[in-house]
Amino acid sequence: MTNQDLLKAIQNFGSPLYVYDTSIMKSQYKRLQDAFKKVTNVKIHYAVKALSNISVLKYLHSLGAGMDTVSIQEVQLAIEAGVPVEDIIYTPNGVSMTEIEEAASLGVQINIDNLSILEQFGTKHPATPVCIRINPHVMAGGHTNISVGHIDSKFGISIHQLPHIKRIVENTGMLINGIHMHTGSDILDVDVFLYASEILFKAAKQFDKLEFIDFGSGFKVPYKEGDIETNVEEFGEKLSQRFNEFCQDYGSELTLAFEPGKFLVSEAGKFLVQVNVVKQTTSTVFAQVDSGFNHFIRPMLYGSQHHISNISNPEGRERFYTVTGYICETDTFANNRRISEIREGDILSFRNAGAYCFTMSSNYNSRFCPAEVLYYDGDTHLIRERETFEDLIKNQKVLSF
Ligand SMILES: *Cc1c(COP(=O)(O)O)cnc(C)c1O
């Protein structure tokens, strides 16, 4: 996808605009697949919450991906995209028993992450296979230390509660077919992840009817020059070997599952905005664009630094800019960033705008959510129209006074 393709997309579909390149999704998917080619059964479930447009789900499914979902609505989106229920795993946190039963009745794989629901569900539906989300309490401390932390995380059932899990399983006669972890921490250090995997293997040994072990996600991708990314190849080599050993020891060939979001779609996405105003103050030059944290919240919410380029003046002399939005609130996208000279009307492109960008957009300041475009087969295709004023008011019940 060249700058020309992006500029053409802006001409056709307007600004601001999300554009996703399917060839990058594909190469990332293949990379992960190749890294684990020594394991016979591998299943990659794409984490829908990263980017949930139905066309994106369909595309990833066409590559062979299943779906990892965190809400009943995401389950419904995956089904809408044509993904068979056997390829959908439902990993909610803190949702009601009713919603879990609804998902189970649709036939998707249930993943339970607390003892209360485990006991209720096992009592009512002992024949429905359930996966258990374990919190291994492992996190990376610096680059080399492995520490046992995250004791206060709300996710998963503590590994220390394994005896209680076993008691519930025995008492209810429920069927545990999978063990899962997703620490949410980035896999910067492969050894930290392998350490957590050992804890998961130990837990897995306690259940004799497993079909899969799900190692969650946490694959890191570079956001700007110099960022570290997960060495997926090294990681695949090491975990594959360990997984195959485990299966031999366990006595059956289990499926190794992952649920990457960011890894598959982050780099595939570009967020395009137009510069409304270039404003000089006594200390800085602001480039103010036709968007804000209502469309792209990661810099403000997580402090993430997305690389920005001026695609309508790529050869311009570089200067320092603070890039902000048009929301009536502080919405800084980048501070003091070196960017090719920005003129009013220029189009800026934010990198890594595939994951957790559109899905976190809102109507704050009563602005419309942007349109989304998929770049596929050498051409751009609109996959979500820009909102309109009707969308803003459609659920409002207007009283008269
Ligand atoms: C969000 C989430 C993922 C995806 O995480 P990434 O960092 O985007 O790869 C995977 N599994 C679960 C349970 C999640 O909640």
Short mmCIF file of C-alpha atoms in Angstrom, two decimals, residues 18-20 25 46-52 56 219 221 223 260-271 295-299 302 304 306 350-361 372:
data_model
loop_
_atom_site.label_atom_id
_atom_site.label_comp_id
_atom_site.label_asym_id
_atom_site.label_seq_id
_atom_site.Cartn_x
_atom_site.Cartn_y
_atom_site.Cartn_z
CA TYR A 18 -8.93 4.07 8.65
CA VAL A 19 -7.25 1.93 5.99
CA TYR A 20 -6.25 -1.70 6.57
CA MET A 25 -2.44 -9.31 8.03
CA TYR A 46 -7.91 -13.74 16.24
CA ALA A 47 -8.83 -11.42 19.14
CA VAL A 48 -11.89 -9.69 17.72
CA LYS A 49 -11.74 -6.74 20.11
CA ALA A 50 -8.61 -5.41 18.37
CA LEU A 51 -10.49 -4.65 15.15
CA SER A 52 -13.97 -6.04 14.79
CA VAL A 56 -11.70 -8.04 8.59
CA PHE A 219 2.98 -10.50 21.02
CA VAL A 221 4.94 -5.21 17.45
CA TYR A 223 5.28 1.22 16.89
CA PRO A 260 -3.30 -12.59 18.93
CA GLY A 261 -4.98 -9.29 18.17
CA LYS A 262 -2.30 -6.64 17.88
CA PHE A 263 0.18 -8.94 16.17
CA LEU A 264 -2.18 -9.66 13.28
CA VAL A 265 -3.69 -6.25 12.61
CA SER A 266 -1.76 -3.42 14.28
CA GLU A 267 0.74 -2.78 11.51
CA ALA A 268 -1.86 -3.41 8.82
CA GLY A 269 -3.73 -0.25 9.81
CA LYS A 270 -3.13 3.38 8.90
CA PHE A 271 -5.14 6.25 10.27
CA HIS A 295 -11.22 8.52 16.92
CA PHE A 296 -7.77 7.54 18.06
CA ILE A 297 -7.39 7.31 21.81
CA ARG A 298 -4.24 5.24 22.26
CA PRO A 299 -1.78 8.14 22.62
CA TYR A 302 -1.82 4.55 27.00
CA SER A 304 1.53 5.05 22.99
CA HIS A 306 2.46 6.11 16.84
CA PHE A 350 -0.48 7.32 11.70
CA ARG A 351 1.17 3.95 11.80
CA ASN A 352 -0.02 0.91 13.80
CA ALA A 353 -3.62 2.00 13.59
CA GLY A 354 -5.10 -1.46 13.07
CA ALA A 355 -5.46 -2.66 16.65
CA TYR A 356 -7.48 -0.95 19.39
CA CYS A 357 -8.04 2.20 17.36
CA PHE A 358 -11.34 2.20 15.48
CA THR A 359 -12.83 -0.19 18.04
CA MET A 360 -12.21 2.39 20.75
CA SER A 361 -13.65 5.32 18.83
CA GLU A 372 -13.04 2.16 7.30
#
